[in-house]
Coordinates of C-alpha atoms and ligand atoms in Angstrom, one line a residue:
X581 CA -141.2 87.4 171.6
X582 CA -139.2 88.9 168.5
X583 CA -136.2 87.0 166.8
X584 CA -133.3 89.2 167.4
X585 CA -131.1 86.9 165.7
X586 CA -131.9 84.4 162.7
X587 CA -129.6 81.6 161.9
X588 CA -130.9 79.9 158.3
X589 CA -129.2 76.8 157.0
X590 CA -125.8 77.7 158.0
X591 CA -123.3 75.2 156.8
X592 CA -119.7 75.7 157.8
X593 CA -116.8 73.3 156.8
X594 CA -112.7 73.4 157.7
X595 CA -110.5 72.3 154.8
X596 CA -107.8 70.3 156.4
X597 CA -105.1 68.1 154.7
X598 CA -107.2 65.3 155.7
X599 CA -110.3 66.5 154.0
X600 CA -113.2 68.9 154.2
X601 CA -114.4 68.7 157.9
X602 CA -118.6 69.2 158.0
X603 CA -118.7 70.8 161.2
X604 CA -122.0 72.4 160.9
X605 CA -124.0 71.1 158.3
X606 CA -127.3 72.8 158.0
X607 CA -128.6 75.1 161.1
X608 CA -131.4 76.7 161.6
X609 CA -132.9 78.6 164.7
X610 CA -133.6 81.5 166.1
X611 CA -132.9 83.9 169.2
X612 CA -135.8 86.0 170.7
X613 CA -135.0 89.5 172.7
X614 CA -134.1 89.4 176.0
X615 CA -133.9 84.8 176.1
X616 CA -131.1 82.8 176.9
X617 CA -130.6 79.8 174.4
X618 CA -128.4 77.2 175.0
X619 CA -126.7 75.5 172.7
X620 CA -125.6 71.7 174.2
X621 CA -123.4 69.1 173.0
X622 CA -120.4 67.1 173.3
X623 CA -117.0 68.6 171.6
X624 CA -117.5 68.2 167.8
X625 CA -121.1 68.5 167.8
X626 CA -120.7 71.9 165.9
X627 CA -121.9 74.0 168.4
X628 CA -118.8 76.4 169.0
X629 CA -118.6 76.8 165.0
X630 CA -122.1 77.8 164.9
X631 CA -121.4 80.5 167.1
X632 CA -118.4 81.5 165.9
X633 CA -120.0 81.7 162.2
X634 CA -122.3 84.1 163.8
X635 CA -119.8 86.5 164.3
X636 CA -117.3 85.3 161.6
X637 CA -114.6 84.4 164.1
X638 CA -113.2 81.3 162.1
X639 CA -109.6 79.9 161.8
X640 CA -108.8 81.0 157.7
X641 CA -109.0 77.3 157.3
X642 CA -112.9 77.7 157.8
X643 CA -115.3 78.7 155.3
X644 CA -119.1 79.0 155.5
X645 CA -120.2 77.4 152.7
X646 CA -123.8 78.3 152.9
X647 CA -126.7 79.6 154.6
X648 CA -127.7 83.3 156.1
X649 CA -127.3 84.6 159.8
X650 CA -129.9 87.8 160.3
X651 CA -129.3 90.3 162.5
X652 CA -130.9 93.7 162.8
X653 CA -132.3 93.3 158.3
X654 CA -128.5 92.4 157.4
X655 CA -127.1 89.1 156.3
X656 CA -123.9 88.5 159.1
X657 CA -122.2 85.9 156.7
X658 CA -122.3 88.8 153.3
X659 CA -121.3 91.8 154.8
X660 CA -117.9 93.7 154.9
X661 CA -115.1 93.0 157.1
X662 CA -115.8 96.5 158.2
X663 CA -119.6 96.3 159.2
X664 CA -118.9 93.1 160.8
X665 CA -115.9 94.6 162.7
X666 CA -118.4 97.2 164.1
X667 CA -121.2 94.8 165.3
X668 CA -118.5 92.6 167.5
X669 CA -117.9 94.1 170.7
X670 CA -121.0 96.9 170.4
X671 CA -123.9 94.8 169.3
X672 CA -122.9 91.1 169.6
X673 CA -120.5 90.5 172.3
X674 CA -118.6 86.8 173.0
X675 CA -116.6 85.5 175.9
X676 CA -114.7 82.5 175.9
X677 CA -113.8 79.7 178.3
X678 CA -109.9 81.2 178.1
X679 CA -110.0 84.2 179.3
X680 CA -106.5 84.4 179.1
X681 CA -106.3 84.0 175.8
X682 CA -108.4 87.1 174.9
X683 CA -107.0 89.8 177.1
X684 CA -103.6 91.1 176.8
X685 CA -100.7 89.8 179.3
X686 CA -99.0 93.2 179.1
X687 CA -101.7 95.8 179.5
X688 CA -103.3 96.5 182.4
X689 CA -107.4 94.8 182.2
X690 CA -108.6 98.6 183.1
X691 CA -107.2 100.0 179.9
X692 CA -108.1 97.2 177.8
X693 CA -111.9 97.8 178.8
X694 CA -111.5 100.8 178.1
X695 CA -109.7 100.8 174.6
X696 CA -112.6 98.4 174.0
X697 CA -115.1 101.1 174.8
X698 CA -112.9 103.9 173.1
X699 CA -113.3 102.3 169.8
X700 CA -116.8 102.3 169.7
X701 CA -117.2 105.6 171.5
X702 CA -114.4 107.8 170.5
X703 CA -116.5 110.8 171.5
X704 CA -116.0 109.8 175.4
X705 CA -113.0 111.8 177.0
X706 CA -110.2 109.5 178.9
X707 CA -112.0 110.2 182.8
X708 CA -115.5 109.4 181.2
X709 CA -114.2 106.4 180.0
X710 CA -112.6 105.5 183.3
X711 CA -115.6 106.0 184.9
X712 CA -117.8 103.6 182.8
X713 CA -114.8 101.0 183.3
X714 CA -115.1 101.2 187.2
X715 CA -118.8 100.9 187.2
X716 CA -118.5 98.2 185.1
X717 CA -116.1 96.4 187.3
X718 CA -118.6 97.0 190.2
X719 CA -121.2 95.7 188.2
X720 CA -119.4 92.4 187.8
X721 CA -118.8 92.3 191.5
X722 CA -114.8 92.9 191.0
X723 CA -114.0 94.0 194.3
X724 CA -111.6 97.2 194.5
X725 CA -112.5 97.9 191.1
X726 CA -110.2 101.1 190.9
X727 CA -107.1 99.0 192.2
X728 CA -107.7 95.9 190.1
X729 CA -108.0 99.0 187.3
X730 CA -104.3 98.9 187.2
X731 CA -103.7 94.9 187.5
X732 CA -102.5 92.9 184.4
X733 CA -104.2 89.7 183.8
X734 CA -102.0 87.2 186.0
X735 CA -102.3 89.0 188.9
X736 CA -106.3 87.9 188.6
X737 CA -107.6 84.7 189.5
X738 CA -109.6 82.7 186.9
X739 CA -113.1 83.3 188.2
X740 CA -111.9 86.8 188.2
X741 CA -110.5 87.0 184.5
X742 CA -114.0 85.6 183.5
X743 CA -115.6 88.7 185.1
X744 CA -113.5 91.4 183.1
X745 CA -114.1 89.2 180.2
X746 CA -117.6 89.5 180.8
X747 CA -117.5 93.3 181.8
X748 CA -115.8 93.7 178.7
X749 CA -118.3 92.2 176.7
X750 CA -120.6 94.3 178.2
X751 CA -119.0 97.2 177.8
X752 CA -121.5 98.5 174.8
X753 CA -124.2 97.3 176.0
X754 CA -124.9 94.4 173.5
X755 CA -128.0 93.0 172.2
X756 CA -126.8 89.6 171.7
X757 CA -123.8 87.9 174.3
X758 CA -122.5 84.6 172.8
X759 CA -121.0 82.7 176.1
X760 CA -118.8 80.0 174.9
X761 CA -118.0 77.1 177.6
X762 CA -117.4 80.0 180.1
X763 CA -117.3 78.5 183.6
X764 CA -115.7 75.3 182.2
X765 CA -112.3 76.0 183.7
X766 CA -113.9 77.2 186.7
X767 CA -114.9 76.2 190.2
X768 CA -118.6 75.2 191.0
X769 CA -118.8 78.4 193.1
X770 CA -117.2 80.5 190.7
X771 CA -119.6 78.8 188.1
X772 CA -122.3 79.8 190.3
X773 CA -121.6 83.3 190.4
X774 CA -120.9 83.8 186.6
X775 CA -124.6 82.5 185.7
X776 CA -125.7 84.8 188.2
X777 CA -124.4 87.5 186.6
X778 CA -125.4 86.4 183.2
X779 CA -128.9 85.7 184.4
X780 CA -128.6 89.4 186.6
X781 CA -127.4 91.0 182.7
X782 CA -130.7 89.5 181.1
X783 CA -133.2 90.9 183.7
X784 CA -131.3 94.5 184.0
X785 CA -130.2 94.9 180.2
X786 CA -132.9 92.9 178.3
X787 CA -129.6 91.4 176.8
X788 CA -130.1 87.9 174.3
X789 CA -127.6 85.5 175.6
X790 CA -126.5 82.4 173.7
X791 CA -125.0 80.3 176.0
X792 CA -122.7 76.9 175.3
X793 CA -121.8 74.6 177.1
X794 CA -121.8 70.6 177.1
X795 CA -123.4 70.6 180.3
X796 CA -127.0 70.0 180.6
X797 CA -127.0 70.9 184.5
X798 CA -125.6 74.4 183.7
X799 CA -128.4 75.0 180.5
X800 CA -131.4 74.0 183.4
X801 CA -129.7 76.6 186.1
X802 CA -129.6 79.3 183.1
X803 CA -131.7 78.6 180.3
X804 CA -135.1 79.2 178.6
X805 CA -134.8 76.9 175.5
X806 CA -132.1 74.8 174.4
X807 CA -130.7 73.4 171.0
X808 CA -129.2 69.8 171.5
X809 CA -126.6 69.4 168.6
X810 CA -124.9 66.7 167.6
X811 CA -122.6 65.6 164.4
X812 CA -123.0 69.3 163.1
X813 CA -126.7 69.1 163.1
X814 CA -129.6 69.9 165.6
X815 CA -131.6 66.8 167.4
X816 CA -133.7 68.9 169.4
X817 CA -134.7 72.2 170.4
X818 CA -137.1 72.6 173.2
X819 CA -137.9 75.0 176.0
X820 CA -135.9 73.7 179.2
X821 CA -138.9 72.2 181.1
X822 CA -139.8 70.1 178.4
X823 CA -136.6 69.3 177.4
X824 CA -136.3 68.0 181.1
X825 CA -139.9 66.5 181.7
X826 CA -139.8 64.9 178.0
X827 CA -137.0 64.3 175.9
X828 CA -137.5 63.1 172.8
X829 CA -134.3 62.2 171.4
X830 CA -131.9 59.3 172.1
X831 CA -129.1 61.6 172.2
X832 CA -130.7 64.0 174.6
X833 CA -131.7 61.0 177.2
X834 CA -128.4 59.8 177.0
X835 CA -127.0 63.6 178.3
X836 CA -129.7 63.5 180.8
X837 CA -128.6 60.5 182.1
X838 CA -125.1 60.9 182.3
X839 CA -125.9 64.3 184.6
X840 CA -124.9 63.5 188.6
X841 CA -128.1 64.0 190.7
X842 CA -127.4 64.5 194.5
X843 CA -130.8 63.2 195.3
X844 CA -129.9 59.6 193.1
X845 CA -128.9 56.6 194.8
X846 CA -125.9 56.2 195.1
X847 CA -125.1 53.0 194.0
X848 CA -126.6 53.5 190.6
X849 CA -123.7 54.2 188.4
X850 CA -123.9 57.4 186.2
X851 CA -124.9 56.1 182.2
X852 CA -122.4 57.6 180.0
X853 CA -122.9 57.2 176.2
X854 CA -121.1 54.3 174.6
X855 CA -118.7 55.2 171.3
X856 CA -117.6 58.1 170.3
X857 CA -119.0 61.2 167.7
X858 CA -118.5 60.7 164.2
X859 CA -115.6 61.5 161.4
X860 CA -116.9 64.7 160.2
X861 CA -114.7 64.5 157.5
X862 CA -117.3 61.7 156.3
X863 CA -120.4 62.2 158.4
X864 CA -122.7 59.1 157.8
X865 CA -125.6 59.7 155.1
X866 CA -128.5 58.5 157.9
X867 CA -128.8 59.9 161.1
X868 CA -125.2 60.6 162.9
X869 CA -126.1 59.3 166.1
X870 CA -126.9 55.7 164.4
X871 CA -123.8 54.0 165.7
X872 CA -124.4 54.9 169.3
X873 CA -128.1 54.6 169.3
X874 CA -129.7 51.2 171.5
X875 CA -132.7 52.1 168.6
X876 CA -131.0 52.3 165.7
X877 CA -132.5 50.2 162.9
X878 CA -131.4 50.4 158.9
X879 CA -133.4 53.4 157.8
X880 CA -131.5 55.5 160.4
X881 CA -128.2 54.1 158.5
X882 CA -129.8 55.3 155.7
X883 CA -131.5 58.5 155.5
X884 CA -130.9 61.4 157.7
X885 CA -134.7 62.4 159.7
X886 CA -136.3 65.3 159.6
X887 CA -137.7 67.2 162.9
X888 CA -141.0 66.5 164.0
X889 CA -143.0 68.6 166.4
X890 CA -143.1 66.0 169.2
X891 CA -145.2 69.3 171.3
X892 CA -145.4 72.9 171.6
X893 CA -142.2 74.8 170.4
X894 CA -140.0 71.5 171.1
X895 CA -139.2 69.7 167.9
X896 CA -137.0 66.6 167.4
X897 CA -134.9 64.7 164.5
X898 CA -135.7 60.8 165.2
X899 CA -136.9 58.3 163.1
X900 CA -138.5 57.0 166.0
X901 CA -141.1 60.1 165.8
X902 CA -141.3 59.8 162.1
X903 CA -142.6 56.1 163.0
X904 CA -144.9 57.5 165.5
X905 CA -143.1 55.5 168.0
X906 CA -142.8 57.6 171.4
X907 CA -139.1 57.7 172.3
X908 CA -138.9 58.5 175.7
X909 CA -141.2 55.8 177.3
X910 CA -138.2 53.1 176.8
X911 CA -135.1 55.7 178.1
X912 CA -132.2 52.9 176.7
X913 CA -130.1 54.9 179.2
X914 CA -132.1 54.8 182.2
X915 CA -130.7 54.6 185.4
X916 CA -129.2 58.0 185.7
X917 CA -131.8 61.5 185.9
X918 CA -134.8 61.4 183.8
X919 CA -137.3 63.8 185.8
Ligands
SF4_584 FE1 -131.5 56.6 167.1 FE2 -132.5 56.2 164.6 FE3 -133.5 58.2 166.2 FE4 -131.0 58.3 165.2 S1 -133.0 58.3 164.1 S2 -131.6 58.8 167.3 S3 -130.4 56.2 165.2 S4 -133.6 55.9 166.6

């Protein structure tokens, strides 16, 4: 499968009065046509500033320091405001987990759509652009789309923001969709219908999705390969079988095991992952998940891993591998789901 998307090295810091904040500190990875990715972690871990370096959505306090994103021969961090303007919204969409916070409270949602479509297509007349905005709101199962064409934002519930958020997002028929958290505020039936529609998108457009989310449960309903971040850095990448069937970071057991199975007894107790992330301000010089990790021994303290291939396409960044020593036959978090 091609790379659609390239992300090289990308470092991205905030400067605060407190200090420089590391939160991405060297990612690399790639997203092939027509795949969703995930990208997993707890808050902090880096991954919604990965994604919004993609697209160069950053607070002015953020800076990307270094590295290269790729998409379609052109360098996404070095190119103009007005180039990079163009690519968001027609060729790299994103929708958030606040949907209220990216539509307008005093315009109706069917003329945002379609202002949205009317910059990128100025040649389409007013009833041709109406048009496109009703389909799309039948696309995304909005029911009465020509009614709710009129509504303003707070006369929709959330599940049904999300969907105009996503019909606006797929308004230009984007290569690449960047889904931040976006079922987090919702219901699990809600939830359910949105990655329907996300998976529905993939198989009709061919559409890349990177999906986020700190929810392993939602990456194995939606996903084909997953990056596990964590302290601004990957852990693992894997495609979401193996990531299941063998995970090979501590970091990644302990998310597995902290995810509710109906099937599990239920007097086990769910394993959550003692301590908290660390001070990105001064992320440790060994590997970041040291002070949480039942393995952790002084080089981990001491010097940051590299990945290892621990199998086909699934690389992991544990000294444990570097050792040789198989970290997934002694899950310190079992108890919870390993399958
Ligand atoms: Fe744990 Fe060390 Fe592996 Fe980090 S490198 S996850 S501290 S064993």
């Amino acid at each position: 499968m091609d790379a659609i998307l390239q992300v090289d090295n990308l470092k991205t810091s905030f400067m605060t009065s407190g200090g420089e904040v590391q939160a991405v500190r060297g990612v690399s990875f790639q997203v092939k046509k027509g795949e969703i990715l995930g990208i997993v972690g707890e808050s902090g871990s880096g991954k919604s500033v990965t994604s919004m370096s993609i697209l160069r959505l950053l607070a002015d306090t953020a800076k990307i320091k270094e590295g290269a994103v790729y998409f379609e021969n052109q360098d996404l961090t070095k190119i103009s405001k007005r180039k990079i303007r163009a690519i968001r919204g027609e060729k790299i969409s994103m929708i958030f987990q606040d949907p209220m916070s990216s539509l307008n409270p005093l315009i109706p949602v069917g003329k945002q759509v379609s202002e949205m479509m009317k910059e990128h297509h100025p040649e389409k007349s007013k009833e041709e652009l109406k048009q496109n905005v009703l389909e799309l709101f039948a696309k995304v199962r909005i029911p009465e789309p020509e009614k709710r064409y009129r509504c303003y934002p707070h006369e929709f519930s959330g599940g049904m923001r999300q969907r105009v958020m996503i019909a606006m997002a797929l308004a230009n028929h984007p290569e690449l969709l960047i889904a931040d958290e976006p079922t987090t505020a919702l219901d699990v039936t809600i939830q359910d219908q949105i990655l329907h529609q996300l998976r529905e998108l993939k198989h009709e457009y061919g559409t890349s999705i990177i999906f986020i989310t700190h929810d392993l449960g939602v990456v194995a309903e939606l996903c084909d390969r997953v990056l596990v971040m964590y302290g601004g850095l990957i852990m693992e990448e894997a495609g979401i079988d193996d990531i299941f069937a063998h995970p090979g970071h501590p970091y990644t057991m302990g998310l597995l095991a902290s995810i509710p199975d109906i099937e599990q007894d239920r007097s086990k107790r769910l394993q959550p992952i003692p301590g908290s992330p660390p001070d990105m301000t001064n992320p440790p010089a060994g590997c970041p998940f040291a002070p949480r990790c039942p393995y952790a021994r002084r080089i981990c303290r001491e010097e940051l891993p590299d990945f290892v291939e621990v199998g086909a396409n699934h690389r992991s960044r544990c000294h444990l591998q570097t050792a040789g020593a198989p970290a997934d036959e002694h899950n310190p978090f079992a108890g919870g789901k390993q399958s």
